[in-house]
Short mmCIF file of C-alpha atoms in Angstrom, two decimals:
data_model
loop_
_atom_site.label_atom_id
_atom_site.label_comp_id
_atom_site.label_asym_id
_atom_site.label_seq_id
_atom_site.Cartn_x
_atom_site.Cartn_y
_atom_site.Cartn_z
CA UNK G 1 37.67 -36.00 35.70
CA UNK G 2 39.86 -36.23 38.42
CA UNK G 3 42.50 -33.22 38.73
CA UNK G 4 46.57 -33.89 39.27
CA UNK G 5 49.50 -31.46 40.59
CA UNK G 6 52.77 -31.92 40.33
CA UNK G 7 54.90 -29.26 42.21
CA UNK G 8 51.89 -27.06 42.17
CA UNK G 9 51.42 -27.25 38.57
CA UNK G 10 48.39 -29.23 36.94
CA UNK G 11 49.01 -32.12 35.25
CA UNK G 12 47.19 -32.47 31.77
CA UNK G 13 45.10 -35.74 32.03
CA UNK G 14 45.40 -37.52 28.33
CA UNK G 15 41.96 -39.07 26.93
CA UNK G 16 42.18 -41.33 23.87
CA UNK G 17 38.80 -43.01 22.64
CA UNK G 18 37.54 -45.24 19.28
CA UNK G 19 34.36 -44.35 18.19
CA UNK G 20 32.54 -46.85 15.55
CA UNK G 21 30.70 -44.48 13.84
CA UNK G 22 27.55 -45.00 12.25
CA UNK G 23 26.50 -44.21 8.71
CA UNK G 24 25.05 -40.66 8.34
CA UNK G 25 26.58 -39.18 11.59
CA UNK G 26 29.13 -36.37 11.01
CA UNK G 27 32.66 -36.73 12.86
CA UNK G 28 32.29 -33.24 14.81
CA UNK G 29 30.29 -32.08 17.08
CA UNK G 30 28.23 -29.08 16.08
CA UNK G 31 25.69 -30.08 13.49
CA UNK G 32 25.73 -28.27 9.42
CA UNK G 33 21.92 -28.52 9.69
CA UNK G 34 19.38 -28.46 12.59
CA UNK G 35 18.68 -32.28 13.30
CA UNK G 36 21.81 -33.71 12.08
CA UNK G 37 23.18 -36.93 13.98
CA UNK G 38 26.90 -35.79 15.42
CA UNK G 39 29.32 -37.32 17.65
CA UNK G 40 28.72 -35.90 20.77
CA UNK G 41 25.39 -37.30 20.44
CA UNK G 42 26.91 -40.59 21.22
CA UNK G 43 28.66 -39.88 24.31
CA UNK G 44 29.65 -37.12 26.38
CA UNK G 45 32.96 -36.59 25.57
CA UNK G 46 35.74 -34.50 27.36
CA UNK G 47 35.74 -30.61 26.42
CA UNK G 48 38.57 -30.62 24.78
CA UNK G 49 38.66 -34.05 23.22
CA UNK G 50 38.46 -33.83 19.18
CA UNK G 51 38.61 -36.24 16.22
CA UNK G 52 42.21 -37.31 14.80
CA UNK G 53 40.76 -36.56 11.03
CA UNK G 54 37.20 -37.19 9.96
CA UNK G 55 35.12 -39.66 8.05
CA UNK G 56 32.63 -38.54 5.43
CA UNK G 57 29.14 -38.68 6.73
CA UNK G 58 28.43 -41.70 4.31
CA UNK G 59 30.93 -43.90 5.68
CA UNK G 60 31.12 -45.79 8.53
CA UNK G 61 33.85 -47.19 11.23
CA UNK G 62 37.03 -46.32 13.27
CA UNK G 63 37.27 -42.75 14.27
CA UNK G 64 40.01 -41.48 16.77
CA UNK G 65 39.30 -38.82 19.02
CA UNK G 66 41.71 -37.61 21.67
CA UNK G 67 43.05 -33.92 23.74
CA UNK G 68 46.49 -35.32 22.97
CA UNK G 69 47.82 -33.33 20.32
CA UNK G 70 50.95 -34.37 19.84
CA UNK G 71 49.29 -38.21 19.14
CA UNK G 72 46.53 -36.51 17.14
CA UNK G 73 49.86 -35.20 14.97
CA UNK G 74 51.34 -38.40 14.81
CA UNK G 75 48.03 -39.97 13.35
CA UNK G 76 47.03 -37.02 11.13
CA UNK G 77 50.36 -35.91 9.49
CA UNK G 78 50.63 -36.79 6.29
CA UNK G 79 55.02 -37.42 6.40
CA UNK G 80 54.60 -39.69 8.94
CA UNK G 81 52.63 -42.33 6.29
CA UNK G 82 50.06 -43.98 8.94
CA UNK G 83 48.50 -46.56 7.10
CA UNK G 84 44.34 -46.76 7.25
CA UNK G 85 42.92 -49.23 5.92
CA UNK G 86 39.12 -49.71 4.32
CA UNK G 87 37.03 -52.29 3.90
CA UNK G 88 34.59 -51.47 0.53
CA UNK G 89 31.71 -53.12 -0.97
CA UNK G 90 31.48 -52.16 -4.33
CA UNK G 91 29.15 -52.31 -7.24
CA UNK G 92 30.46 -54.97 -9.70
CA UNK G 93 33.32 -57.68 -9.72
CA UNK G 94 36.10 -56.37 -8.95
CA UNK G 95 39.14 -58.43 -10.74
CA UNK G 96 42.88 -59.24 -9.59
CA UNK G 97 43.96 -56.50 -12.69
CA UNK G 98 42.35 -53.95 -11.08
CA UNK G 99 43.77 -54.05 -7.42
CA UNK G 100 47.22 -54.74 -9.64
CA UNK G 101 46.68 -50.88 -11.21
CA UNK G 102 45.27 -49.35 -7.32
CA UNK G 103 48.70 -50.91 -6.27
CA UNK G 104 50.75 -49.26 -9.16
CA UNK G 105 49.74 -46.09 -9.99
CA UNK G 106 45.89 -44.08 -10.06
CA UNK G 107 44.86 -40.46 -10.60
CA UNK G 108 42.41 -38.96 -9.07
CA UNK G 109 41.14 -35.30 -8.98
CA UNK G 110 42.58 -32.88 -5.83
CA UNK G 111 41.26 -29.57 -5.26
CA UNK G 112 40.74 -29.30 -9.20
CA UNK G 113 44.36 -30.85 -10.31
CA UNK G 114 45.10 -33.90 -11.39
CA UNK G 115 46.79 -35.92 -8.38
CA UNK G 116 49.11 -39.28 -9.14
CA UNK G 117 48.68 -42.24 -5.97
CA UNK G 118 48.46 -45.92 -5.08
CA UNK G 119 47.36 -48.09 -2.87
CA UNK G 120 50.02 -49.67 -0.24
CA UNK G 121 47.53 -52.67 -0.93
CA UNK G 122 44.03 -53.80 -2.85
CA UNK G 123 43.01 -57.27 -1.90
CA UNK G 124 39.61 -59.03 -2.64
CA UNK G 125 38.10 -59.79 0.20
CA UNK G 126 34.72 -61.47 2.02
CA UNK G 127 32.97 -59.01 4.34
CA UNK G 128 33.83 -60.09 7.82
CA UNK G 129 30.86 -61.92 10.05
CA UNK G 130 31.47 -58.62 13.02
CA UNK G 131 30.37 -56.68 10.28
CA UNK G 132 26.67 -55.45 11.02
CA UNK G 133 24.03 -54.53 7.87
CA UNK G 134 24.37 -51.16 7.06
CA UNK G 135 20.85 -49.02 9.05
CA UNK G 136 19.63 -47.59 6.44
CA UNK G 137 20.13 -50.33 3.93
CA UNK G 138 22.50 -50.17 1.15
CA UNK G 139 20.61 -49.72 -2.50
CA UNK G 140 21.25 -52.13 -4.60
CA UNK G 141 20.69 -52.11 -8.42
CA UNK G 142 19.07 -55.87 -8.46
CA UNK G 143 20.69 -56.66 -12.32
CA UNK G 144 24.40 -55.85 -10.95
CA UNK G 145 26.28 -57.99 -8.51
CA UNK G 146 28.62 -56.50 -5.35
CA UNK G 147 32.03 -57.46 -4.39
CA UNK G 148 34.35 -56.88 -1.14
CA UNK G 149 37.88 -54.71 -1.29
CA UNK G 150 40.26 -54.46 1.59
CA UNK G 151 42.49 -51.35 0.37
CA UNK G 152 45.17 -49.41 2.63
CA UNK G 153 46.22 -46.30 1.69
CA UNK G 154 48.84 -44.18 3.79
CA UNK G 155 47.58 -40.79 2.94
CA UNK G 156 44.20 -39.36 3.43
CA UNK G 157 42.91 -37.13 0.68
CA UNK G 158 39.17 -36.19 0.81
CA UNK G 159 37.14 -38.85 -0.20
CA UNK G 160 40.38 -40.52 -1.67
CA UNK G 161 39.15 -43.85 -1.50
CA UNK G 162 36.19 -43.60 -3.47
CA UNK G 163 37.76 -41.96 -6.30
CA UNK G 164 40.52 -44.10 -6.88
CA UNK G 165 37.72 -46.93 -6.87
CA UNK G 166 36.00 -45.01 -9.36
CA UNK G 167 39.25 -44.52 -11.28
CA UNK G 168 39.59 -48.11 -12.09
CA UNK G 169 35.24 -48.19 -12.91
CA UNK G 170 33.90 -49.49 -9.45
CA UNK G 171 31.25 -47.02 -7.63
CA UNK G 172 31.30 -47.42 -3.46
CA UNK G 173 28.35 -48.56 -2.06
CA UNK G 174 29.52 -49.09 1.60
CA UNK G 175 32.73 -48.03 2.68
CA UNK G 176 34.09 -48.61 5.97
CA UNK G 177 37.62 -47.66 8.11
CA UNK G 178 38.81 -50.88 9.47
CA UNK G 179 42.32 -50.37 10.53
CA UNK G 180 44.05 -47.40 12.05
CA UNK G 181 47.81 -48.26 12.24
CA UNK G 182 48.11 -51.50 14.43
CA UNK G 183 44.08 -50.19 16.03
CA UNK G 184 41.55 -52.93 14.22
CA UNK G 185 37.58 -52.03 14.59
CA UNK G 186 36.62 -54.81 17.08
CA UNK G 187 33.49 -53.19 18.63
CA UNK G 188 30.07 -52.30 18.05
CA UNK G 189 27.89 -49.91 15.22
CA UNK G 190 27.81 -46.44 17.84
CA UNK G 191 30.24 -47.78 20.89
CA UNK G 192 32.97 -45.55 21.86
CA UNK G 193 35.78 -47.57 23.77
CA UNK G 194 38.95 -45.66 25.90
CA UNK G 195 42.08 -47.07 24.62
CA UNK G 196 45.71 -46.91 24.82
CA UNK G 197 47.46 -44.74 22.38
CA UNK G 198 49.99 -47.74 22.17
CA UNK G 199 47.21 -49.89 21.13
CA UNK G 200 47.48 -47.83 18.03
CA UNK G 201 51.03 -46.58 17.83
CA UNK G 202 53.00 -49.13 19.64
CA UNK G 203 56.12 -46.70 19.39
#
């Protein structure tokens, strides 16, 4: 990476990448158990370039990752309400009642304690043709039929989505980030694309 000095002091070069990650890789870089899939296994990312917040290892899609921490503040603070929003495949029909109650008012369980949130919206949706089948397959159960949920939520509580899916009686089976702020996931299972921070925070 090329070096800059202004008045003999160096000039911090700003990195800002998407990664698409894949089902059952962690978003970090050193691995919980010998073999895992991280990452850094996907490309060879700055030194001090780290994730803007994490995915679970069982979901899939947009993941920020940047040395800028004052964007990486922006993104991850929870006052400044970034929306994220998730595209979910669920097991069962989901109905027009039930994205009503994510919109109004769900609790879920935090750390132990009961925890009161909504969704900033719950629409039914068709999974998108860009989409890619899930490696390794989703599991099915053959006698129940799936459904599609775009949800956006402006916090980001640990697996916060699932839960307030379960809440209202619909287990995930696939759950993927599709929308960072204004940043859509428009790029391949395992690419990692440079951006713009303004692509994703236009101000």
């Amino acid at each position: 990476m090329p070096k800059f000095y202004y008045k003999a002091q160096l000039i911090k070069q700003y990195k800002y990448y998407a990664f698409h990650k894949p089902y059952g890789v962690l978003s970090q870089f050193s691995e919980e158990r010998e073999g895992d899939l991280t990452i850094g296994k996907y490309f060879n990312f700055p030194p001090d370039v780290y994730p803007c917040g994490r995915l679970d290892k069982d979901s899939e899609g947009l993941l920020l990752l940047t040395n800028d921490l004052i964007f990486k503040q922006k993104i991850m603070e929870p006052k400044n309400h970034v929306c994220k929003q998730y595209l979910c495949q669920l097991e069962g029909i989901i109905d027009s009642s039930s994205c009503q109650i994510l919109e109004s008012e769900v609790f879920i369980s935090v750390n132990g304690k009961r925890y009161r949130t909504k969704a900033i919206s719950a629409d039914i949706s068709n999974c998108p043709k860009t989409i890619q089948d899930r490696q390794p397959p989703v599991r099915y159960r053959k006698t129940i039929p799936d459904s599609w949920l775009m949800i956006t939520i402006d916090e980001g509580k640990n697996r916060q989505v699932r839960k307030m899916l379960a809440s209202v009686g619909y287990p995930v089976l696939r759950l993927i980030r599709w929308q960072i702020a204004e940043l859509k996931l428009h790029f391949p299972v395992g690419s990692v694309i440079e951006i713009d921070p303004a692509q994703v925070l236009p101000h």
